[in-house]
Amino acid sequence: MIKFENLRFQYSGSSEFALDGINLEIHDGEFIGVIGASGAGKSTLTYAINGTVPHHFKGDFYGAVNVNGLDTVDNYPEDIAAEAGSVFQDIDAQMTATIVEDEILFGLENFGCPREETEDRINEALSALKIEKLRNRNIGTLSGGQKQKTAIAAMIALRPKILVLDEPTGELDPQSSREIFELLKSLNKKYGMTIIIVEQKIMLQCEFADKLLVMDKGKAVHFDTVKNVLKHSEELENMGINCPRIVTLARKLEENGIYSGEYPADLDSAEKMVRQILAETGGKQL
Ligand SMILES: Nc1ncnc2c1ncn2[C@@H]1O[C@H](COP(=O)(O)OP(=O)(O)OP(=O)(O)O)[C@@H](O)[C@H]1O
Ligand SMILES: [Mg+2]
C-alpha cells in the first residue's frame, strides 16, 4: 500500500508548492490512472513515491509518504525501488547501460535476481514489449518509442509489487500505446501488480484504469472510479483535461433532456447509451 499523509512539497527556489496537501491511500493491486494539466504535479507525485523527492530533488517536504511500510524520508530511493519500480518521464535520464540487453540485465543483477533466472526474465520482458530484435542495439541509436519500450521492459523484468509509470507512451503510436496498457493490465491481473500510470491519453486511461486520480495545482482533486470522476467532466475540462468525446456528447445529450444515465467511459458503454436513447425515444427526438 502507498499512503500519503498531508504531503506538501515545494522545490527549492520555487514560490509554489508542487504538491499541496496530498492525502491518499493506494491499495495493493489497484490500477490507477493519473491525469491533470501540465504542471499539475503528476511527475512530482511519482517522485514522492520513488523517494527522489526529497532525496534527489531538494526542497521543503512536509507530511509523510509510506510505500509498503517504507517511509520515503527514512529510506533511500535504492531501497524503495525494491518495492516500487519507476519508469520516468525523462527516459534518457533513466537509462544506465549502452546496450538494450544490458539495461535489463543490470537491473536484475542489482535486485539480486538469481543468475539462472536472468535469461528467462530478459527473454520474457523483450517479448512482452515485442522488442526482441532490439536486444543487441545501442540504446543511443533507438527512437524515442523504442527507448520507452526498453525502459518498460527493464522495469517489468524486475516484477516489482508496484509499478509507477510517468507518460510511458508519450513517444508511441496509438497501437503501441494500447499494447502497453494491455500489457500493464495483464501484469496487474497476473501478479496483482499495483499500477500507477500518468498519461494524457484519456481514452486509454478510462478504459484500463480502476480509478482515476485527478491532479490540479498540486492537489488531488478527485480520486475515484472512472465513472464517478467522469461525472465532473465540465470541471475537468476547465482544468485543461480533455475528456473523452463520448463523455462530452453524453453531457450535451443530458443537457438537452435526451439522456439521463451514466456517462460512458468506453465505446461499449457508449453503444449502450445510444441503444438506450433509441429504445426510449424510438428515434423520434433524434
Ligand atoms: N526541478 C524542479 N525545480 C523547480 N520546480 C519544479 C521542478 N520540477 C517541477 N517543478 C514545478 O513543480 C510543478 C509541478 O511540476 P510537475 O513536473 O510535477 O508537473 P506535471 O503534472 O508532471 O506536468 P507535465 O504534464 O508537464 O509533465 C510545476 O509548477 C513545475 O514548474
Ligand atoms: Mg510530468
mmCIF file of C-alpha atoms and ligand atoms in Angstrom:
data_model
loop_
_atom_site.group_PDB
_atom_site.id
_atom_site.type_symbol
_atom_site.label_atom_id
_atom_site.label_comp_id
_atom_site.label_asym_id
_atom_site.label_seq_id
_atom_site.Cartn_x
_atom_site.Cartn_y
_atom_site.Cartn_z
ATOM 1 C CA MET A 1 0.000 0.000 0.000
ATOM 2 C CA ILE A 2 1.068 3.559 -0.636
ATOM 3 C CA LYS A 3 -0.083 6.107 1.901
ATOM 4 C CA PHE A 4 0.269 9.861 1.509
ATOM 5 C CA GLU A 5 -0.349 11.816 4.681
ATOM 6 C CA ASN A 6 -0.799 15.510 4.169
ATOM 7 C CA LEU A 7 2.162 15.609 1.799
ATOM 8 C CA ARG A 8 3.367 19.046 0.782
ATOM 9 C CA PHE A 9 6.465 19.654 -1.303
ATOM 10 C CA GLN A 10 7.997 22.853 -2.609
ATOM 11 C CA TYR A 11 11.047 22.662 -4.886
ATOM 12 C CA SER A 12 13.965 24.826 -3.768
ATOM 13 C CA GLY A 13 13.742 28.180 -5.474
ATOM 14 C CA SER A 14 10.075 27.735 -6.380
ATOM 15 C CA SER A 15 7.432 30.051 -4.959
ATOM 16 C CA GLU A 16 4.624 27.461 -5.026
ATOM 17 C CA PHE A 17 4.020 24.026 -3.632
ATOM 18 C CA ALA A 18 4.277 21.402 -6.394
ATOM 19 C CA LEU A 19 2.320 19.071 -4.104
ATOM 20 C CA ASP A 20 -0.063 20.732 -1.729
ATOM 21 C CA GLY A 21 -1.783 18.567 0.861
ATOM 22 C CA ILE A 22 -1.990 15.097 -0.654
ATOM 23 C CA ASN A 23 -3.920 12.534 1.400
ATOM 24 C CA LEU A 24 -4.362 9.249 -0.433
ATOM 25 C CA GLU A 25 -4.241 5.515 0.025
ATOM 26 C CA ILE A 26 -3.428 3.360 -2.965
ATOM 27 C CA HIS A 27 -4.142 -0.281 -2.236
ATOM 28 C CA ASP A 28 -2.364 -3.379 -3.474
ATOM 29 C CA GLY A 29 -3.465 -4.495 -6.911
ATOM 30 C CA GLU A 30 -5.131 -1.234 -7.925
ATOM 31 C CA PHE A 31 -4.693 0.193 -11.425
ATOM 32 C CA ILE A 32 -4.589 3.967 -11.016
ATOM 33 C CA GLY A 33 -4.619 6.420 -13.924
ATOM 34 C CA VAL A 34 -3.221 9.835 -13.033
ATOM 35 C CA ILE A 35 -4.409 12.776 -15.119
ATOM 36 C CA GLY A 36 -4.012 16.531 -14.896
ATOM 37 C CA ALA A 37 -2.852 19.534 -16.864
ATOM 38 C CA SER A 38 0.819 20.315 -17.405
ATOM 39 C CA GLY A 39 2.420 21.490 -14.165
ATOM 40 C CA ALA A 40 -0.329 19.937 -12.001
ATOM 41 C CA GLY A 41 2.241 17.925 -10.025
ATOM 42 C CA LYS A 42 1.886 14.468 -11.605
ATOM 43 C CA SER A 43 5.605 13.823 -12.064
ATOM 44 C CA THR A 44 6.355 15.235 -8.639
ATOM 45 C CA LEU A 45 3.833 12.772 -7.196
ATOM 46 C CA THR A 46 5.727 9.908 -8.854
ATOM 47 C CA TYR A 47 8.994 11.273 -7.403
ATOM 48 C CA ALA A 48 7.364 11.312 -3.980
ATOM 49 C CA ILE A 49 6.604 7.592 -4.379
ATOM 50 C CA ASN A 50 10.061 6.531 -5.539
ATOM 51 C CA GLY A 51 11.806 8.749 -2.989
ATOM 52 C CA THR A 52 13.645 11.019 -5.432
ATOM 53 C CA VAL A 53 11.523 13.640 -3.645
ATOM 54 C CA PRO A 54 13.016 14.546 -1.185
ATOM 55 C CA HIS A 55 16.324 12.650 -1.637
ATOM 56 C CA HIS A 56 17.388 13.934 -5.068
ATOM 57 C CA PHE A 57 15.128 16.906 -5.660
ATOM 58 C CA LYS A 58 15.761 19.357 -2.873
ATOM 59 C CA GLY A 59 13.035 21.429 -1.313
ATOM 60 C CA ASP A 60 10.688 21.736 1.650
ATOM 61 C CA PHE A 61 8.933 18.462 2.423
ATOM 62 C CA TYR A 62 6.078 18.208 4.929
ATOM 63 C CA GLY A 63 3.890 15.240 5.836
ATOM 64 C CA ALA A 64 4.740 11.626 5.043
ATOM 65 C CA VAL A 65 4.711 9.026 2.291
ATOM 66 C CA ASN A 66 4.837 5.343 3.083
ATOM 67 C CA VAL A 67 5.456 2.722 0.394
ATOM 68 C CA ASN A 68 4.777 -0.849 1.508
ATOM 69 C CA GLY A 69 5.941 0.003 5.030
ATOM 70 C CA LEU A 70 8.927 2.127 3.971
ATOM 71 C CA ASP A 71 8.847 5.780 4.959
ATOM 72 C CA THR A 72 10.292 7.654 1.969
ATOM 73 C CA VAL A 73 12.199 10.127 4.126
ATOM 74 C CA ASP A 74 13.896 7.450 6.248
ATOM 75 C CA ASN A 75 14.637 5.143 3.299
ATOM 76 C CA TYR A 76 16.696 5.796 0.187
ATOM 77 C CA PRO A 77 15.302 5.543 -3.368
ATOM 78 C CA GLU A 78 17.507 2.459 -3.969
ATOM 79 C CA ASP A 79 15.687 0.627 -1.168
ATOM 80 C CA ILE A 80 12.230 1.883 -2.134
ATOM 81 C CA ALA A 81 12.920 0.678 -5.708
ATOM 82 C CA ALA A 82 12.747 -2.903 -4.458
ATOM 83 C CA GLU A 83 9.045 -2.274 -3.723
ATOM 84 C CA ALA A 84 8.142 0.248 -6.387
ATOM 85 C CA GLY A 85 9.715 0.325 -9.840
ATOM 86 C CA SER A 86 9.560 3.554 -11.820
ATOM 87 C CA VAL A 87 9.590 4.443 -15.484
ATOM 88 C CA PHE A 88 10.411 8.143 -15.645
ATOM 89 C CA GLN A 89 9.062 10.795 -17.979
ATOM 90 C CA ASP A 90 12.675 11.641 -18.864
ATOM 91 C CA ILE A 91 13.679 8.272 -20.317
ATOM 92 C CA ASP A 92 17.242 9.305 -21.194
ATOM 93 C CA ALA A 93 17.957 10.094 -17.549
ATOM 94 C CA GLN A 94 16.760 6.617 -16.630
ATOM 95 C CA MET A 95 18.984 4.547 -18.928
ATOM 96 C CA THR A 96 22.248 3.396 -17.431
ATOM 97 C CA ALA A 97 23.519 0.831 -19.953
ATOM 98 C CA THR A 98 24.696 1.179 -23.556
ATOM 99 C CA ILE A 99 23.050 -1.976 -24.937
ATOM 100 C CA VAL A 100 19.361 -2.871 -24.571
ATOM 101 C CA GLU A 101 20.015 -6.343 -23.140
ATOM 102 C CA ASP A 102 22.364 -4.897 -20.507
ATOM 103 C CA GLU A 103 19.779 -2.332 -19.426
ATOM 104 C CA ILE A 104 17.510 -5.209 -18.426
ATOM 105 C CA LEU A 105 20.340 -7.371 -17.063
ATOM 106 C CA PHE A 106 21.839 -4.678 -14.812
ATOM 107 C CA GLY A 107 18.509 -4.124 -13.106
ATOM 108 C CA LEU A 108 18.081 -7.839 -12.491
ATOM 109 C CA GLU A 109 21.612 -8.102 -11.084
ATOM 110 C CA ASN A 110 21.117 -5.045 -8.873
ATOM 111 C CA PHE A 111 17.997 -6.538 -7.376
ATOM 112 C CA GLY A 112 19.614 -9.932 -6.759
ATOM 113 C CA CYS A 113 17.714 -11.973 -9.335
ATOM 114 C CA PRO A 114 19.195 -15.497 -9.309
ATOM 115 C CA ARG A 115 21.630 -15.901 -12.228
ATOM 116 C CA GLU A 116 19.813 -18.952 -13.650
ATOM 117 C CA GLU A 117 16.617 -16.891 -13.954
ATOM 118 C CA THR A 118 18.043 -13.863 -15.745
ATOM 119 C CA GLU A 119 17.959 -15.272 -19.293
ATOM 120 C CA ASP A 120 14.266 -16.201 -18.992
ATOM 121 C CA ARG A 121 13.381 -12.849 -17.478
ATOM 122 C CA ILE A 122 15.200 -10.940 -20.242
ATOM 123 C CA ASN A 123 13.510 -13.002 -22.963
ATOM 124 C CA GLU A 124 10.114 -12.592 -21.339
ATOM 125 C CA ALA A 125 10.499 -8.819 -20.970
ATOM 126 C CA LEU A 126 11.743 -8.354 -24.553
ATOM 127 C CA SER A 127 8.915 -10.452 -25.930
ATOM 128 C CA ALA A 128 6.262 -8.716 -23.765
ATOM 129 C CA LEU A 129 7.296 -5.413 -25.371
ATOM 130 C CA LYS A 130 7.831 -7.033 -28.795
ATOM 131 C CA ILE A 131 11.387 -5.715 -28.956
ATOM 132 C CA GLU A 132 13.319 -8.990 -29.316
ATOM 133 C CA LYS A 133 15.057 -7.534 -32.367
ATOM 134 C CA LEU A 134 16.433 -4.629 -30.342
ATOM 135 C CA ARG A 135 18.257 -6.891 -27.896
ATOM 136 C CA ASN A 136 21.777 -6.048 -29.064
ATOM 137 C CA ARG A 137 21.116 -2.486 -30.183
ATOM 138 C CA ASN A 138 22.945 0.512 -28.821
ATOM 139 C CA ILE A 139 20.397 2.497 -26.782
ATOM 140 C CA GLY A 140 21.754 5.782 -28.151
ATOM 141 C CA THR A 141 20.564 4.770 -31.639
ATOM 142 C CA LEU A 142 16.980 3.915 -30.659
ATOM 143 C CA SER A 143 13.914 6.015 -31.474
ATOM 144 C CA GLY A 144 12.042 7.667 -28.590
ATOM 145 C CA GLY A 145 9.344 4.985 -28.635
ATOM 146 C CA GLN A 146 11.908 2.163 -28.730
ATOM 147 C CA LYS A 147 13.646 3.702 -25.719
ATOM 148 C CA GLN A 148 10.339 3.849 -23.862
ATOM 149 C CA LYS A 149 9.717 0.187 -24.591
ATOM 150 C CA THR A 150 13.228 -0.673 -23.402
ATOM 151 C CA ALA A 151 12.725 1.225 -20.139
ATOM 152 C CA ILE A 152 9.410 -0.539 -19.552
ATOM 153 C CA ALA A 153 10.953 -3.932 -20.377
ATOM 154 C CA ALA A 154 13.781 -3.315 -17.887
ATOM 155 C CA MET A 155 11.276 -2.449 -15.201
ATOM 156 C CA ILE A 156 8.766 -5.265 -15.728
ATOM 157 C CA ALA A 157 11.630 -7.804 -15.760
ATOM 158 C CA LEU A 158 12.050 -6.961 -12.070
ATOM 159 C CA ARG A 159 8.380 -7.767 -11.386
ATOM 160 C CA PRO A 160 8.009 -5.061 -8.744
ATOM 161 C CA LYS A 161 4.943 -5.125 -6.490
ATOM 162 C CA ILE A 162 4.228 -1.558 -7.526
ATOM 163 C CA LEU A 163 4.962 -0.081 -10.941
ATOM 164 C CA VAL A 164 4.871 3.685 -11.426
ATOM 165 C CA LEU A 165 4.994 4.981 -14.999
ATOM 166 C CA ASP A 166 5.190 8.642 -15.964
ATOM 167 C CA GLU A 167 3.871 9.189 -19.509
ATOM 168 C CA PRO A 168 5.386 5.931 -20.787
ATOM 169 C CA THR A 169 3.580 6.115 -24.134
ATOM 170 C CA GLY A 170 4.369 9.753 -24.957
ATOM 171 C CA GLU A 171 6.512 8.768 -27.941
ATOM 172 C CA LEU A 172 4.425 5.799 -29.044
ATOM 173 C CA ASP A 173 1.882 5.439 -31.838
ATOM 174 C CA PRO A 174 -1.758 4.669 -30.895
ATOM 175 C CA GLN A 175 -1.442 0.903 -31.462
ATOM 176 C CA SER A 176 1.757 0.561 -29.368
ATOM 177 C CA SER A 177 0.220 2.763 -26.663
ATOM 178 C CA ARG A 178 -2.779 0.460 -26.418
ATOM 179 C CA GLU A 179 -0.468 -2.570 -26.290
ATOM 180 C CA ILE A 180 1.401 -1.033 -23.328
ATOM 181 C CA PHE A 181 -1.876 -0.548 -21.454
ATOM 182 C CA GLU A 182 -2.889 -4.130 -22.296
ATOM 183 C CA LEU A 183 0.451 -5.401 -21.032
ATOM 184 C CA LEU A 184 0.127 -3.407 -17.801
ATOM 185 C CA LYS A 185 -3.395 -4.738 -17.281
ATOM 186 C CA SER A 186 -2.178 -8.302 -17.752
ATOM 187 C CA LEU A 187 0.632 -7.782 -15.184
ATOM 188 C CA ASN A 188 -1.928 -6.217 -12.872
ATOM 189 C CA LYS A 189 -4.175 -9.293 -13.202
ATOM 190 C CA LYS A 190 -1.441 -11.966 -13.301
ATOM 191 C CA TYR A 191 0.781 -10.764 -10.454
ATOM 192 C CA GLY A 192 -1.582 -8.366 -8.668
ATOM 193 C CA MET A 193 0.957 -5.682 -9.552
ATOM 194 C CA THR A 194 -0.195 -2.227 -8.465
ATOM 195 C CA ILE A 195 -0.059 0.082 -11.491
ATOM 196 C CA ILE A 196 0.144 3.856 -11.222
ATOM 197 C CA ILE A 197 0.306 5.432 -14.641
ATOM 198 C CA VAL A 198 0.475 9.109 -15.536
ATOM 199 C CA GLU A 199 -0.902 9.503 -19.056
ATOM 200 C CA GLN A 200 -2.554 12.170 -21.154
ATOM 201 C CA LYS A 201 -4.289 9.570 -23.358
ATOM 202 C CA ILE A 202 -7.581 9.832 -21.576
ATOM 203 C CA MET A 203 -9.496 7.183 -23.547
ATOM 204 C CA LEU A 204 -6.911 4.563 -22.628
ATOM 205 C CA GLN A 205 -6.918 5.710 -19.003
ATOM 206 C CA CYS A 206 -10.714 5.441 -18.868
ATOM 207 C CA GLU A 207 -10.701 2.011 -20.471
ATOM 208 C CA PHE A 208 -7.979 0.381 -18.392
ATOM 209 C CA ALA A 209 -7.784 2.128 -15.013
ATOM 210 C CA ASP A 210 -9.851 1.076 -11.990
ATOM 211 C CA LYS A 211 -9.605 4.548 -10.548
ATOM 212 C CA LEU A 212 -8.577 7.963 -11.822
ATOM 213 C CA LEU A 213 -6.549 10.400 -9.758
ATOM 214 C CA VAL A 214 -7.099 13.948 -10.983
ATOM 215 C CA MET A 215 -4.362 16.410 -10.070
ATOM 216 C CA ASP A 216 -4.704 20.177 -10.261
ATOM 217 C CA LYS A 217 -2.247 22.761 -8.909
ATOM 218 C CA GLY A 218 -0.569 20.268 -6.597
ATOM 219 C CA LYS A 219 -3.808 18.903 -5.187
ATOM 220 C CA ALA A 220 -5.518 15.555 -5.659
ATOM 221 C CA VAL A 221 -8.941 16.934 -6.567
ATOM 222 C CA HIS A 222 -10.629 13.620 -7.406
ATOM 223 C CA PHE A 223 -9.686 10.053 -6.628
ATOM 224 C CA ASP A 224 -12.482 7.720 -7.577
ATOM 225 C CA THR A 225 -13.733 5.173 -10.086
ATOM 226 C CA VAL A 226 -13.550 6.247 -13.719
ATOM 227 C CA LYS A 227 -17.351 6.564 -13.908
ATOM 228 C CA ASN A 228 -17.549 8.789 -10.842
ATOM 229 C CA VAL A 229 -14.689 11.018 -11.965
ATOM 230 C CA LEU A 230 -16.250 11.473 -15.410
ATOM 231 C CA LYS A 231 -19.354 12.924 -13.746
ATOM 232 C CA HIS A 232 -17.168 16.014 -13.245
ATOM 233 C CA SER A 233 -16.378 16.321 -16.949
ATOM 234 C CA GLU A 234 -17.115 20.034 -17.123
ATOM 235 C CA GLU A 235 -14.822 20.754 -14.177
ATOM 236 C CA LEU A 236 -12.108 18.562 -15.737
ATOM 237 C CA GLU A 237 -12.309 20.487 -18.987
ATOM 238 C CA ASN A 238 -11.970 23.757 -17.092
ATOM 239 C CA MET A 239 -8.783 22.343 -15.552
ATOM 240 C CA GLY A 240 -7.375 21.713 -19.014
ATOM 241 C CA ILE A 241 -8.095 17.980 -19.111
ATOM 242 C CA ASN A 242 -9.617 16.768 -22.357
ATOM 243 C CA CYS A 243 -12.441 14.384 -21.556
ATOM 244 C CA PRO A 244 -13.280 11.581 -23.974
ATOM 245 C CA ARG A 245 -15.565 12.969 -26.686
ATOM 246 C CA ILE A 246 -18.228 10.399 -25.863
ATOM 247 C CA VAL A 247 -18.415 11.908 -22.357
ATOM 248 C CA THR A 248 -18.843 15.424 -23.737
ATOM 249 C CA LEU A 249 -21.509 14.064 -26.094
ATOM 250 C CA ALA A 250 -23.341 12.349 -23.209
ATOM 251 C CA ARG A 251 -23.268 15.580 -21.203
ATOM 252 C CA LYS A 252 -24.721 17.544 -24.111
ATOM 253 C CA LEU A 253 -27.465 14.931 -24.592
ATOM 254 C CA GLU A 254 -28.200 15.177 -20.870
ATOM 255 C CA GLU A 255 -28.375 18.979 -21.048
ATOM 256 C CA ASN A 256 -30.907 18.618 -23.872
ATOM 257 C CA GLY A 257 -33.007 16.190 -21.834
ATOM 258 C CA ILE A 258 -32.336 13.282 -24.175
ATOM 259 C CA TYR A 259 -30.184 11.143 -21.860
ATOM 260 C CA SER A 260 -30.031 10.786 -18.104
ATOM 261 C CA GLY A 261 -27.857 7.737 -17.432
ATOM 262 C CA GLU A 262 -24.167 7.357 -16.551
ATOM 263 C CA TYR A 263 -21.579 8.941 -18.794
ATOM 264 C CA PRO A 264 -19.966 6.211 -20.905
ATOM 265 C CA ALA A 265 -16.272 5.597 -20.203
ATOM 266 C CA ASP A 266 -15.576 3.413 -23.231
ATOM 267 C CA LEU A 267 -17.025 2.531 -26.629
ATOM 268 C CA ASP A 268 -19.064 -0.425 -25.334
ATOM 269 C CA SER A 269 -20.898 1.729 -22.826
ATOM 270 C CA ALA A 270 -21.271 4.441 -25.478
ATOM 271 C CA GLU A 271 -23.076 1.894 -27.637
ATOM 272 C CA LYS A 272 -25.341 1.044 -24.676
ATOM 273 C CA MET A 273 -26.099 4.741 -24.263
ATOM 274 C CA VAL A 274 -27.155 5.047 -27.906
ATOM 275 C CA ARG A 275 -29.300 1.905 -27.670
ATOM 276 C CA GLN A 276 -30.947 3.219 -24.505
ATOM 277 C CA ILE A 277 -31.770 6.551 -26.165
ATOM 278 C CA LEU A 278 -33.148 4.794 -29.242
ATOM 279 C CA ALA A 279 -35.271 2.461 -27.102
ATOM 280 C CA GLU A 280 -36.648 5.307 -25.009
ATOM 281 C CA THR A 281 -37.347 7.741 -27.809
ATOM 282 C CA GLY A 282 -37.992 5.375 -30.662
ATOM 283 C CA GLY A 283 -35.544 7.574 -32.537
ATOM 284 C CA LYS A 284 -38.134 10.391 -32.683
ATOM 285 C CA GLN A 285 -36.138 13.037 -30.830
ATOM 286 C CA LEU A 286 -33.030 12.222 -32.808
HETATM 287 N N1 LIG B 1 13.165 20.513 -10.603
HETATM 288 C C1 LIG B 1 12.236 21.459 -10.382
HETATM 289 N N2 LIG B 1 12.564 22.622 -9.778
HETATM 290 C C2 LIG B 1 11.632 23.578 -9.560
HETATM 291 N N3 LIG B 1 10.325 23.449 -9.868
HETATM 292 C C3 LIG B 1 9.952 22.310 -10.464
HETATM 293 C C4 LIG B 1 10.875 21.257 -10.761
HETATM 294 N N4 LIG B 1 10.196 20.248 -11.350
HETATM 295 C C5 LIG B 1 8.923 20.659 -11.419
HETATM 296 N N5 LIG B 1 8.768 21.889 -10.888
HETATM 297 C C6 LIG B 1 7.499 22.648 -10.772
HETATM 298 O O1 LIG B 1 6.587 21.883 -9.987
HETATM 299 C C7 LIG B 1 5.274 21.958 -10.531
HETATM 300 C C8 LIG B 1 4.772 20.549 -10.844
HETATM 301 O O2 LIG B 1 5.573 20.018 -11.883
HETATM 302 P P1 LIG B 1 5.420 18.518 -12.415
HETATM 303 O O3 LIG B 1 6.582 18.269 -13.299
HETATM 304 O O4 LIG B 1 5.225 17.613 -11.252
HETATM 305 O O5 LIG B 1 4.050 18.631 -13.239
HETATM 306 P P2 LIG B 1 3.399 17.581 -14.230
HETATM 307 O O6 LIG B 1 1.964 17.465 -13.844
HETATM 308 O O7 LIG B 1 4.187 16.336 -14.271
HETATM 309 O O8 LIG B 1 3.487 18.339 -15.642
HETATM 310 P P3 LIG B 1 3.698 17.721 -17.140
HETATM 311 O O9 LIG B 1 2.338 17.224 -17.579
HETATM 312 O O10 LIG B 1 4.119 18.921 -17.930
HETATM 313 O O11 LIG B 1 4.727 16.648 -17.089
HETATM 314 C C9 LIG B 1 5.368 22.864 -11.746
HETATM 315 O O12 LIG B 1 4.985 24.153 -11.348
HETATM 316 C C10 LIG B 1 6.833 22.831 -12.121
HETATM 317 O O13 LIG B 1 7.237 24.035 -12.718
HETATM 318 MG MG MG B 2 5.228 15.344 -15.757
#
